[in-house]
């Protein structure tokens, strides 16, 4: 989340914002609003009376601890009044930190060129962001040697040096003593933390170039990381990547604007736009970071609804702070970023540690990333409070922590995507194995169903050609088989058709009942079928008690002999039939025998011939066999 641009602001405003938010900026406040600032030490003699000796080779000599400060509550004092005004106080701190205040503040310090040569020096506030800074260089006799107006609320062209930081270049004559006065004013009551340093001209140029190079490397790295992940997002449509790119862009915008690059290079005549972007990007960076972690850590799935709503509410408040910054309420935007941004950062960090304790893989990278960032912030604050000496490199600890944070989050995203890819591959393998198993099961099921269907089809076919009572072929099948056998070309074997029916069977049904008659029909059919042992012989029920037999016989006598055997076999069943002269069930047979020597008869002709022989057999007394050779 944004740190580089906000860190200085937080150090000065954190406590002050909590106290002043409801009082100093309430509606209807007095014309001279309340201010919040630390108590000042006891007055001491003016610093310009004991000037600091320099030789022009200074490498960031701190002047703030040797300066004096004066509060101008109404902001109406001019330089002459300030020079004679009582109330100047010593300022032993290493930086100017006026916090939240609607007063105008003055500072003064004296320097003396101890060498016999002219010395080109640069006074540097080490900050690009104070709203209004007026520089006044006075000689010991009170004459004004140089005046400059600067600040990030004035056009960039008003600066004497084309540098991001607020500076005053000056060339000290041999043994010259200079009294330097600075007037600080704020647009809306928020003062930045400033460190007044003295540099030799050449050391300052090297320092400024080195600082810009490192910042450009940092910004270039963020930009390259953002573009790379933007391409990944365009390819994968992974939502976490999109939020990560937005977070990167917010951090990049905040750092780029807070360090003054936008004001120096892009819109030097638009100081208000520069300040709006700083106010916007600070809170927006917190919000974007929260949205990224919501997606990356899947907090909505892993947190209770109350905690998730709290995170979402803090994100919403930071978005509101970003809107306030765009409207150029800079101080109020800084307060929102201080209160809601830090609250969101600490809450999300605590939740990340909790998820790490629960073994969530993504939390390892997130916790490490934000630990580096917090470590950099702690180093920066310890340096600002004087508890840690880093020779001015505390700000680079923040930038280093931020860069490591971004890299670790990128690694975390890559690891998460690899894990998702591995899970997808594993799921695909399981799906393929399940598909293969299902295909095997389906194959077996298809085979089983196909076999069952074939069995059912055979059964249906059999039912279609089989007489339901006797289980022999029916009349429909007889017509088909007879036509097929007679229609065979080059047929060599003679064909015989025998039609028979049971003698006096109506009397049997009348005497014994139809169920008994049905039983006789079944037994007769079974007996005849038992005698038909050749594959080409077929038995048909033609209707009622009438049956037909299609068979082959080399000669007519053999055909008659075969049927005679069937007649005798029926008599041997010894089925009682009181209404039949034979006393048992008997049958009468008519045969039409055809040798394939001429034109083949039609099925109807063959049937009519066999039926005629049956009629003749019945006329001759029944229970006999009559044959006709065609």
Coordinates of C-alpha atoms in Angstrom, one line a residue, residues 8-560:
X8 CA 6.3 11.9 6.1
X9 CA 2.7 13.1 6.2
X10 CA 1.7 10.4 8.7
X11 CA 4.6 11.1 11.1
X12 CA 3.4 14.7 11.5
X13 CA -0.3 14.2 11.2
X14 CA -1.2 10.9 12.9
X15 CA -1.9 12.2 16.4
X16 CA -2.8 15.7 15.3
X17 CA -5.4 14.3 12.9
X18 CA -7.2 12.4 15.6
X19 CA -7.6 15.4 17.8
X20 CA -8.2 18.1 15.1
X21 CA -10.7 16.2 12.9
X22 CA -13.7 17.1 14.9
X23 CA -12.6 20.5 16.3
X24 CA -10.2 22.4 14.1
X25 CA -12.2 21.9 10.9
X26 CA -15.8 21.8 12.2
X27 CA -18.4 24.0 10.4
X28 CA -18.6 27.5 11.7
X29 CA -15.1 27.6 13.0
X30 CA -13.6 30.9 14.2
X31 CA -11.8 33.2 11.8
X32 CA -8.5 32.2 13.6
X33 CA -8.9 28.4 13.8
X34 CA -7.3 26.3 16.5
X35 CA -3.9 24.9 15.8
X36 CA -2.1 21.8 16.9
X37 CA 1.6 21.9 17.4
X38 CA 4.1 20.6 19.9
X39 CA 5.2 23.0 22.7
X40 CA 8.3 25.0 21.7
X41 CA 11.5 25.2 23.8
X42 CA 12.6 28.3 25.8
X43 CA 13.8 31.2 23.7
X44 CA 17.5 31.6 23.0
X45 CA 19.6 34.2 21.2
X46 CA 19.1 34.6 17.5
X47 CA 20.8 31.9 15.4
X48 CA 22.1 34.5 12.9
X49 CA 24.2 36.1 15.7
X50 CA 26.2 32.9 15.9
X51 CA 26.4 31.9 12.2
X52 CA 27.5 28.4 11.2
X53 CA 30.9 28.4 9.5
X54 CA 31.0 26.5 6.2
X55 CA 33.6 25.9 3.5
X56 CA 31.5 25.0 0.5
X57 CA 32.2 21.3 0.6
X58 CA 29.2 20.5 2.9
X59 CA 27.5 17.2 2.2
X60 CA 24.0 17.7 3.6
X61 CA 24.8 19.7 6.8
X62 CA 21.6 19.8 8.9
X63 CA 20.7 23.4 9.7
X64 CA 17.3 22.8 11.3
X65 CA 18.6 21.9 14.8
X66 CA 20.5 25.3 14.8
X67 CA 17.6 27.3 13.5
X68 CA 15.0 29.4 15.3
X69 CA 11.3 29.4 14.5
X70 CA 8.5 31.9 14.9
X71 CA 4.7 31.5 14.7
X72 CA 2.8 34.1 12.7
X73 CA -0.8 33.3 13.7
X74 CA -2.5 35.8 11.5
X75 CA 0.0 35.3 8.6
X76 CA 0.2 39.1 8.1
X77 CA 3.8 39.8 9.2
X78 CA 6.4 40.9 6.6
X79 CA 10.1 40.3 6.6
X80 CA 11.0 43.5 8.4
X81 CA 8.4 42.9 11.1
X82 CA 9.5 39.3 11.6
X83 CA 13.2 40.3 11.9
X84 CA 12.3 42.6 14.8
X85 CA 9.5 40.4 16.3
X86 CA 10.0 38.9 19.7
X87 CA 9.0 35.2 20.3
X88 CA 11.7 33.5 18.3
X89 CA 12.4 30.1 19.8
X90 CA 15.2 27.6 19.4
X91 CA 14.4 24.6 17.2
X92 CA 16.6 21.7 18.3
X93 CA 14.8 19.1 16.2
X94 CA 16.4 17.7 13.1
X95 CA 13.3 18.5 10.9
X96 CA 10.6 21.2 10.7
X97 CA 7.4 19.5 11.6
X98 CA 4.5 22.0 12.2
X99 CA 1.8 19.4 11.9
X100 CA -1.8 20.7 11.4
X101 CA -1.8 24.4 11.8
X102 CA -3.4 27.4 10.1
X103 CA -0.6 29.7 11.2
X104 CA 2.2 30.9 9.1
X105 CA 5.6 29.8 10.3
X106 CA 9.0 31.5 10.0
X107 CA 12.5 30.0 10.4
X108 CA 15.9 31.6 10.4
X109 CA 19.5 30.5 10.5
X110 CA 22.9 32.2 9.9
X111 CA 25.8 30.9 7.9
X112 CA 29.3 32.3 7.3
X113 CA 31.8 31.5 4.6
X114 CA 35.0 30.7 6.5
X115 CA 37.2 30.4 3.4
X116 CA 38.9 33.1 1.4
X117 CA 37.1 31.9 -1.8
X118 CA 33.6 32.3 -3.1
X119 CA 31.5 29.3 -2.2
X120 CA 28.5 28.1 -4.2
X121 CA 26.0 26.4 -1.9
X122 CA 22.4 25.1 -2.0
X123 CA 19.9 25.3 0.9
X124 CA 17.6 22.2 0.5
X125 CA 14.4 21.5 2.4
X126 CA 14.6 17.8 1.2
X127 CA 10.9 17.9 0.3
X128 CA 9.0 18.8 -2.9
X129 CA 5.7 19.1 -1.3
X130 CA 5.3 22.2 1.1
X131 CA 2.6 24.4 -0.3
X132 CA 4.3 27.9 0.0
X133 CA 8.0 28.6 0.8
X134 CA 9.5 32.1 0.6
X135 CA 13.3 32.4 0.9
X136 CA 15.0 35.6 2.0
X137 CA 18.8 35.9 2.1
X138 CA 19.9 39.0 4.2
X139 CA 23.3 40.4 4.7
X140 CA 24.3 41.4 8.3
X141 CA 23.3 45.0 7.6
X142 CA 19.8 43.9 6.8
X143 CA 19.9 44.5 3.1
X144 CA 18.1 41.8 1.0
X145 CA 20.6 39.9 -1.1
X146 CA 18.2 37.4 -2.7
X147 CA 14.5 36.5 -2.5
X148 CA 12.8 33.5 -4.0
X149 CA 9.2 32.1 -4.0
X150 CA 8.7 28.4 -4.3
X151 CA 6.4 25.6 -3.1
X152 CA 4.2 23.0 -4.8
X153 CA 1.3 25.5 -4.9
X154 CA 3.3 27.9 -7.2
X155 CA 4.3 27.3 -10.8
X156 CA 7.4 25.3 -11.1
X157 CA 9.1 28.0 -13.2
X158 CA 9.3 30.2 -10.1
X159 CA 12.1 28.0 -8.7
X160 CA 15.7 29.1 -9.1
X161 CA 16.9 25.5 -9.6
X162 CA 15.2 23.0 -11.8
X163 CA 15.0 20.4 -9.1
X164 CA 12.1 18.5 -7.5
X165 CA 13.1 19.5 -4.0
X166 CA 12.5 23.0 -2.7
X167 CA 15.9 24.7 -2.8
X168 CA 17.7 28.0 -2.8
X169 CA 21.1 28.3 -4.5
X170 CA 23.4 31.0 -3.3
X171 CA 27.1 32.0 -3.8
X172 CA 28.7 33.2 -0.6
X173 CA 31.5 35.8 -1.1
X174 CA 34.7 35.2 0.9
X175 CA 34.1 35.5 4.6
X176 CA 30.5 36.6 3.9
X177 CA 27.9 36.1 6.6
X178 CA 24.3 35.4 5.5
X179 CA 21.1 35.5 7.4
X180 CA 18.6 33.1 5.9
X181 CA 14.8 33.6 6.6
X182 CA 12.2 31.1 5.4
X183 CA 8.4 31.7 5.4
X184 CA 6.2 28.6 5.4
X185 CA 2.5 28.8 4.6
X186 CA -0.1 26.0 4.0
X187 CA -3.0 25.8 1.6
X188 CA -5.3 24.2 4.1
X189 CA -3.4 23.7 7.3
X190 CA -1.3 20.6 6.7
X191 CA 2.5 21.1 6.9
X192 CA 4.9 18.6 5.4
X193 CA 8.0 17.4 7.3
X194 CA 11.0 19.3 6.0
X195 CA 14.7 19.0 6.8
X196 CA 16.8 22.1 6.0
X197 CA 20.2 21.0 4.8
X198 CA 23.2 22.8 3.4
X199 CA 25.1 21.4 0.4
X200 CA 28.0 22.4 -1.6
X201 CA 26.9 23.0 -5.2
X202 CA 28.7 20.0 -6.6
X203 CA 27.9 17.5 -3.8
X204 CA 24.2 18.6 -4.1
X205 CA 24.2 17.9 -7.8
X206 CA 25.7 14.4 -7.2
X207 CA 23.2 13.8 -4.4
X208 CA 20.2 15.0 -6.5
X209 CA 21.2 13.0 -9.5
X210 CA 21.8 9.8 -7.5
X211 CA 18.4 10.2 -5.7
X212 CA 16.6 10.8 -9.0
X213 CA 18.3 7.8 -10.5
X214 CA 17.3 5.5 -7.7
X215 CA 13.7 6.8 -7.8
X216 CA 13.6 6.3 -11.5
X217 CA 14.8 2.8 -11.1
X218 CA 12.1 2.2 -8.5
X219 CA 9.4 3.7 -10.7
X220 CA 10.7 1.9 -13.8
X221 CA 10.6 -1.4 -12.0
X222 CA 7.1 -0.8 -10.8
X223 CA 6.0 0.2 -14.4
X224 CA 7.7 -2.9 -15.9
X225 CA 6.0 -5.1 -13.3
X226 CA 2.7 -3.5 -13.9
X227 CA 2.9 -3.8 -17.7
X228 CA 4.0 -7.5 -17.5
X229 CA 1.2 -8.4 -15.1
X230 CA -1.2 -6.4 -17.3
X231 CA -0.3 -8.6 -20.2
X232 CA -0.7 -11.7 -18.0
X233 CA -4.1 -10.4 -17.0
X234 CA -5.2 -9.8 -20.6
X235 CA -4.1 -13.4 -21.3
X236 CA -5.5 -15.2 -18.3
X237 CA -8.3 -13.0 -17.1
X238 CA -7.3 -13.9 -13.6
X239 CA -9.1 -11.4 -11.3
X240 CA -6.3 -11.2 -8.7
X241 CA -3.9 -10.1 -11.4
X242 CA -6.2 -7.3 -12.4
X243 CA -6.4 -6.0 -8.8
X244 CA -2.6 -6.4 -8.5
X245 CA -2.0 -4.2 -11.6
X246 CA -4.4 -1.6 -10.2
X247 CA -2.5 -1.7 -6.9
X248 CA 0.8 -1.3 -8.7
X249 CA -0.4 1.6 -10.7
X250 CA -1.8 3.4 -7.6
X251 CA 1.6 2.9 -5.8
X252 CA 3.5 4.1 -8.8
X253 CA 1.2 7.2 -9.2
X254 CA 1.5 8.1 -5.5
X255 CA 5.3 7.8 -5.4
X256 CA 5.8 9.6 -8.8
X257 CA 3.6 12.5 -7.7
X258 CA 4.8 12.7 -4.1
X259 CA 8.4 12.9 -5.2
X260 CA 7.5 15.7 -7.6
X261 CA 8.3 14.1 -11.0
X262 CA 4.8 14.8 -12.4
X263 CA 5.1 18.5 -11.4
X264 CA 8.6 18.9 -12.8
X265 CA 8.1 17.1 -16.1
X266 CA 4.4 16.9 -17.0
X267 CA 2.3 19.9 -15.7
X268 CA 4.7 22.5 -14.2
X269 CA 2.1 25.2 -14.6
X270 CA -0.7 23.2 -12.9
X271 CA 0.3 22.9 -9.2
X272 CA -3.3 22.2 -8.1
X273 CA -3.4 19.1 -10.3
X274 CA -0.2 17.9 -8.7
X275 CA -1.7 18.2 -5.2
X276 CA -5.0 16.7 -6.3
X277 CA -3.1 13.6 -7.6
X278 CA -1.2 13.2 -4.4
X279 CA -4.3 13.4 -2.3
X280 CA -6.1 11.0 -4.6
X281 CA -3.4 8.4 -5.0
X282 CA -2.7 8.0 -1.3
X283 CA -6.2 6.8 -0.3
X284 CA -6.7 5.1 -3.6
X285 CA -3.5 3.0 -3.1
X286 CA -4.9 1.7 0.3
X287 CA -8.2 0.9 -1.3
X288 CA -6.6 -0.9 -4.3
X289 CA -4.3 -2.9 -1.9
X290 CA -7.4 -3.9 0.1
X291 CA -9.3 -5.0 -3.1
X292 CA -6.2 -7.0 -4.2
X293 CA -5.9 -8.8 -0.9
X294 CA -9.7 -9.5 -0.8
X295 CA -9.3 -11.3 -4.1
X296 CA -5.9 -12.9 -3.7
X297 CA -6.5 -14.2 -0.2
X298 CA -10.2 -14.9 -0.9
X299 CA -11.1 -13.2 2.3
X300 CA -14.8 -13.3 1.7
X301 CA -14.7 -17.1 1.7
X302 CA -12.4 -17.4 4.7
X303 CA -13.6 -14.6 7.0
X304 CA -16.8 -14.2 9.0
X305 CA -19.3 -11.8 7.5
X306 CA -18.7 -9.2 10.2
X307 CA -15.0 -9.0 9.6
X308 CA -15.4 -9.1 5.8
X309 CA -17.9 -6.2 6.0
X310 CA -15.4 -4.3 8.2
X311 CA -12.7 -4.7 5.5
X312 CA -15.1 -3.7 2.8
X313 CA -16.2 -0.6 4.8
X314 CA -12.6 0.5 5.3
X315 CA -12.0 0.1 1.5
X316 CA -15.1 2.2 0.9
X317 CA -13.8 4.9 3.3
X318 CA -10.5 5.0 1.5
X319 CA -12.2 5.4 -1.8
X320 CA -14.1 8.3 -0.3
X321 CA -10.8 9.8 0.8
X322 CA -9.5 9.4 -2.8
X323 CA -12.5 11.4 -4.0
X324 CA -11.9 14.1 -1.4
X325 CA -8.3 14.3 -2.6
X326 CA -9.5 14.8 -6.2
X327 CA -11.6 17.7 -5.0
X328 CA -8.4 19.3 -3.6
X329 CA -9.2 19.0 0.1
X330 CA -5.6 18.0 0.6
X331 CA -5.5 18.1 4.4
X332 CA -8.7 16.2 4.8
X333 CA -7.6 13.6 2.3
X334 CA -4.4 13.2 4.3
X335 CA -6.4 12.7 7.5
X336 CA -8.6 10.1 5.7
X337 CA -5.5 8.2 4.5
X338 CA -4.0 8.4 7.9
X339 CA -7.0 7.1 9.8
X340 CA -8.7 4.7 7.4
X341 CA -5.6 3.7 5.3
X342 CA -3.5 2.7 8.3
X343 CA -6.5 1.0 9.9
X344 CA -7.0 -1.0 6.7
X345 CA -3.3 -1.8 6.5
X346 CA -3.1 -3.1 10.1
X347 CA -6.4 -5.0 9.9
X348 CA -5.4 -6.8 6.6
X349 CA -2.0 -7.5 7.9
X350 CA -3.4 -9.1 11.1
X351 CA -5.9 -11.1 9.0
X352 CA -3.0 -12.2 6.8
X353 CA -1.0 -13.4 9.8
X354 CA -4.1 -15.3 11.0
X355 CA -4.5 -17.0 7.7
X356 CA -0.8 -17.8 7.7
X357 CA -1.3 -19.5 11.1
X358 CA -4.1 -21.5 9.6
X359 CA -1.8 -22.8 6.8
X360 CA -3.2 -20.8 3.9
X361 CA -0.5 -20.9 1.2
X362 CA -1.2 -17.5 -0.3
X363 CA -0.8 -15.9 3.1
X364 CA 2.9 -16.8 3.2
X365 CA 3.7 -14.4 0.4
X366 CA 1.3 -11.7 1.6
X367 CA 2.6 -11.8 5.2
X368 CA 6.3 -11.7 4.1
X369 CA 5.5 -8.9 1.6
X370 CA 3.8 -6.6 4.1
X371 CA 6.4 -7.4 6.7
X372 CA 9.1 -6.0 4.5
X373 CA 7.0 -2.9 3.9
X374 CA 6.3 -2.4 7.6
X375 CA 9.9 -2.9 8.4
X376 CA 10.9 -0.2 6.0
X377 CA 8.3 2.2 7.5
X378 CA 9.5 1.4 11.0
X379 CA 13.1 2.2 10.0
X380 CA 11.9 5.5 8.4
X381 CA 10.0 6.6 11.6
X382 CA 12.9 5.6 13.9
X383 CA 15.2 7.7 11.8
X384 CA 12.7 10.6 11.9
X385 CA 12.4 10.4 15.7
X386 CA 16.2 10.3 16.1
X387 CA 16.2 6.8 17.5
X388 CA 18.1 5.3 14.6
X389 CA 20.9 6.9 12.5
X390 CA 20.8 5.9 8.8
X391 CA 22.4 9.0 7.4
X392 CA 19.2 10.0 5.5
X393 CA 18.6 6.6 4.0
X394 CA 15.4 5.9 6.0
X395 CA 13.3 6.8 2.9
X396 CA 15.1 4.2 0.9
X397 CA 14.2 1.6 3.5
X398 CA 10.6 2.4 2.7
X399 CA 11.2 2.2 -1.0
X400 CA 13.2 -1.0 -0.7
X401 CA 10.4 -2.5 1.5
X402 CA 7.8 -1.4 -1.1
X403 CA 9.8 -3.0 -4.0
X404 CA 10.3 -6.2 -2.1
X405 CA 6.6 -6.2 -1.2
X406 CA 5.6 -5.9 -4.9
X407 CA 8.1 -8.6 -6.0
X408 CA 6.9 -11.0 -3.3
X409 CA 3.2 -10.4 -4.2
X410 CA 4.1 -11.1 -7.8
X411 CA 5.8 -14.3 -6.8
X412 CA 2.8 -15.2 -4.7
X413 CA 0.4 -14.6 -7.6
X414 CA 2.6 -16.7 -9.8
X415 CA 2.7 -19.5 -7.2
X416 CA -1.1 -19.2 -6.8
X417 CA -1.6 -19.5 -10.6
X418 CA 0.8 -22.5 -10.8
X419 CA -1.2 -24.1 -7.9
X420 CA -4.4 -23.5 -9.8
X421 CA -2.9 -24.8 -12.9
X422 CA -1.7 -28.0 -11.1
X423 CA -5.1 -28.4 -9.6
X424 CA -6.7 -27.9 -13.0
X425 CA -4.3 -30.5 -14.5
X426 CA -5.1 -32.9 -11.7
X427 CA -8.8 -32.3 -12.1
X428 CA -8.4 -32.9 -15.8
X429 CA -6.6 -36.2 -15.2
X430 CA -9.3 -37.2 -12.8
X431 CA -11.9 -36.2 -15.3
X432 CA -10.2 -38.1 -18.1
X433 CA -9.8 -41.2 -15.8
X434 CA -13.5 -40.9 -14.9
X435 CA -14.4 -40.4 -18.5
X436 CA -12.4 -43.5 -19.5
X437 CA -14.0 -45.5 -16.7
X438 CA -17.4 -44.2 -17.6
X439 CA -16.7 -45.1 -21.3
X440 CA -15.7 -48.6 -20.2
X441 CA -18.9 -48.9 -18.1
X442 CA -20.9 -47.4 -20.9
X443 CA -19.3 -49.9 -23.3
X444 CA -20.2 -52.8 -21.1
X445 CA -23.7 -51.3 -20.6
X446 CA -24.1 -50.9 -24.3
X447 CA -23.0 -54.4 -24.9
X448 CA -25.4 -55.6 -22.3
X449 CA -28.2 -53.5 -23.6
X450 CA -27.4 -54.6 -27.2
X451 CA -27.5 -58.2 -26.2
X452 CA -30.7 -57.7 -24.3
X453 CA -32.1 -55.8 -27.3
X454 CA -31.1 -58.6 -29.6
X455 CA -32.7 -61.1 -27.3
X456 CA -35.8 -59.0 -27.1
X457 CA -35.8 -58.6 -30.9
X458 CA -35.4 -62.3 -31.3
X459 CA -38.2 -62.8 -28.9
X460 CA -40.4 -60.3 -30.7
X461 CA -39.5 -62.1 -34.0
X462 CA -40.4 -65.4 -32.5
X463 CA -43.6 -64.0 -31.1
X464 CA -44.4 -62.6 -34.5
X465 CA -44.0 -66.0 -36.3
X466 CA -45.0 -68.3 -33.4
X467 CA -48.4 -69.6 -32.4
X468 CA -49.0 -68.5 -28.8
X469 CA -50.9 -71.7 -27.8
X470 CA -48.7 -74.5 -29.3
X471 CA -45.4 -72.7 -29.7
X472 CA -45.1 -73.8 -33.3
X473 CA -44.9 -71.5 -36.3
X474 CA -48.0 -69.6 -37.3
X475 CA -49.8 -69.1 -40.6
X476 CA -48.0 -65.8 -41.4
X477 CA -44.6 -67.6 -41.1
X478 CA -45.9 -70.5 -43.2
X479 CA -46.8 -68.2 -46.1
X480 CA -43.3 -66.7 -45.9
X481 CA -41.4 -70.0 -45.7
X482 CA -43.5 -71.7 -48.3
X483 CA -43.0 -68.8 -50.8
X484 CA -39.2 -68.8 -50.1
X485 CA -38.8 -72.5 -50.6
X486 CA -40.8 -72.6 -53.8
X487 CA -39.0 -69.5 -55.1
X488 CA -35.5 -71.0 -54.8
X489 CA -33.7 -71.2 -58.1
X490 CA -32.2 -74.5 -59.2
X491 CA -33.9 -76.3 -56.4
X492 CA -32.9 -80.0 -56.5
X493 CA -34.8 -81.6 -53.5
X494 CA -38.5 -82.4 -53.9
X495 CA -40.8 -80.5 -51.6
X496 CA -43.9 -81.8 -49.8
X497 CA -46.7 -80.0 -47.9
X498 CA -48.8 -82.0 -45.5
X499 CA -52.0 -80.5 -44.0
X500 CA -53.7 -82.4 -41.2
X501 CA -56.3 -81.7 -38.6
X502 CA -57.7 -83.6 -35.6
X503 CA -60.7 -85.8 -36.2
X504 CA -64.0 -84.7 -34.7
X505 CA -62.2 -82.1 -32.6
X506 CA -65.4 -80.0 -32.1
X507 CA -66.9 -82.9 -30.3
X508 CA -63.9 -83.2 -28.1
X509 CA -64.2 -79.5 -27.1
X510 CA -67.9 -80.1 -26.5
X511 CA -67.3 -83.1 -24.3
X512 CA -64.1 -82.2 -22.5
X513 CA -64.2 -78.4 -22.6
X514 CA -61.9 -75.9 -24.5
X515 CA -59.1 -75.9 -21.9
X516 CA -58.8 -79.7 -22.4
X517 CA -58.9 -79.1 -26.1
X518 CA -56.1 -76.6 -25.9
X519 CA -54.1 -79.1 -23.9
X520 CA -54.6 -81.7 -26.7
X521 CA -53.4 -79.2 -29.3
X522 CA -50.2 -78.6 -27.3
X523 CA -49.5 -82.3 -26.9
X524 CA -50.2 -83.0 -30.6
X525 CA -47.8 -80.2 -31.6
X526 CA -45.1 -81.4 -29.3
X527 CA -45.4 -85.0 -30.6
X528 CA -45.2 -84.0 -34.2
X529 CA -42.3 -81.6 -33.5
X530 CA -40.4 -84.4 -31.8
X531 CA -40.7 -86.5 -35.0
X532 CA -39.3 -83.6 -37.2
X533 CA -35.6 -84.2 -36.8
X534 CA -34.3 -82.6 -40.0
X535 CA -33.4 -79.0 -40.1
X536 CA -35.5 -78.3 -43.2
X537 CA -38.7 -79.7 -41.7
X538 CA -41.1 -77.2 -40.2
X539 CA -44.4 -77.5 -38.4
X540 CA -47.1 -74.7 -38.6
X541 CA -50.5 -74.2 -37.0
X542 CA -52.7 -73.0 -39.8
X543 CA -55.8 -72.4 -37.7
X544 CA -58.0 -74.1 -35.1
X545 CA -57.1 -77.8 -35.1
X546 CA -55.4 -77.6 -38.5
X547 CA -51.6 -77.9 -38.9
X548 CA -49.2 -77.9 -41.8
X549 CA -45.8 -79.5 -42.4
X550 CA -43.2 -78.5 -44.9
X551 CA -40.6 -81.2 -45.5
X552 CA -38.4 -82.8 -48.1
X553 CA -38.7 -86.4 -49.3
X554 CA -36.8 -87.9 -52.2
X555 CA -39.9 -89.9 -53.5
X556 CA -43.6 -89.8 -53.0
X557 CA -43.7 -93.2 -51.1
X558 CA -41.1 -91.9 -48.7
X559 CA -43.2 -88.8 -48.1
X560 CA -46.3 -91.0 -47.5

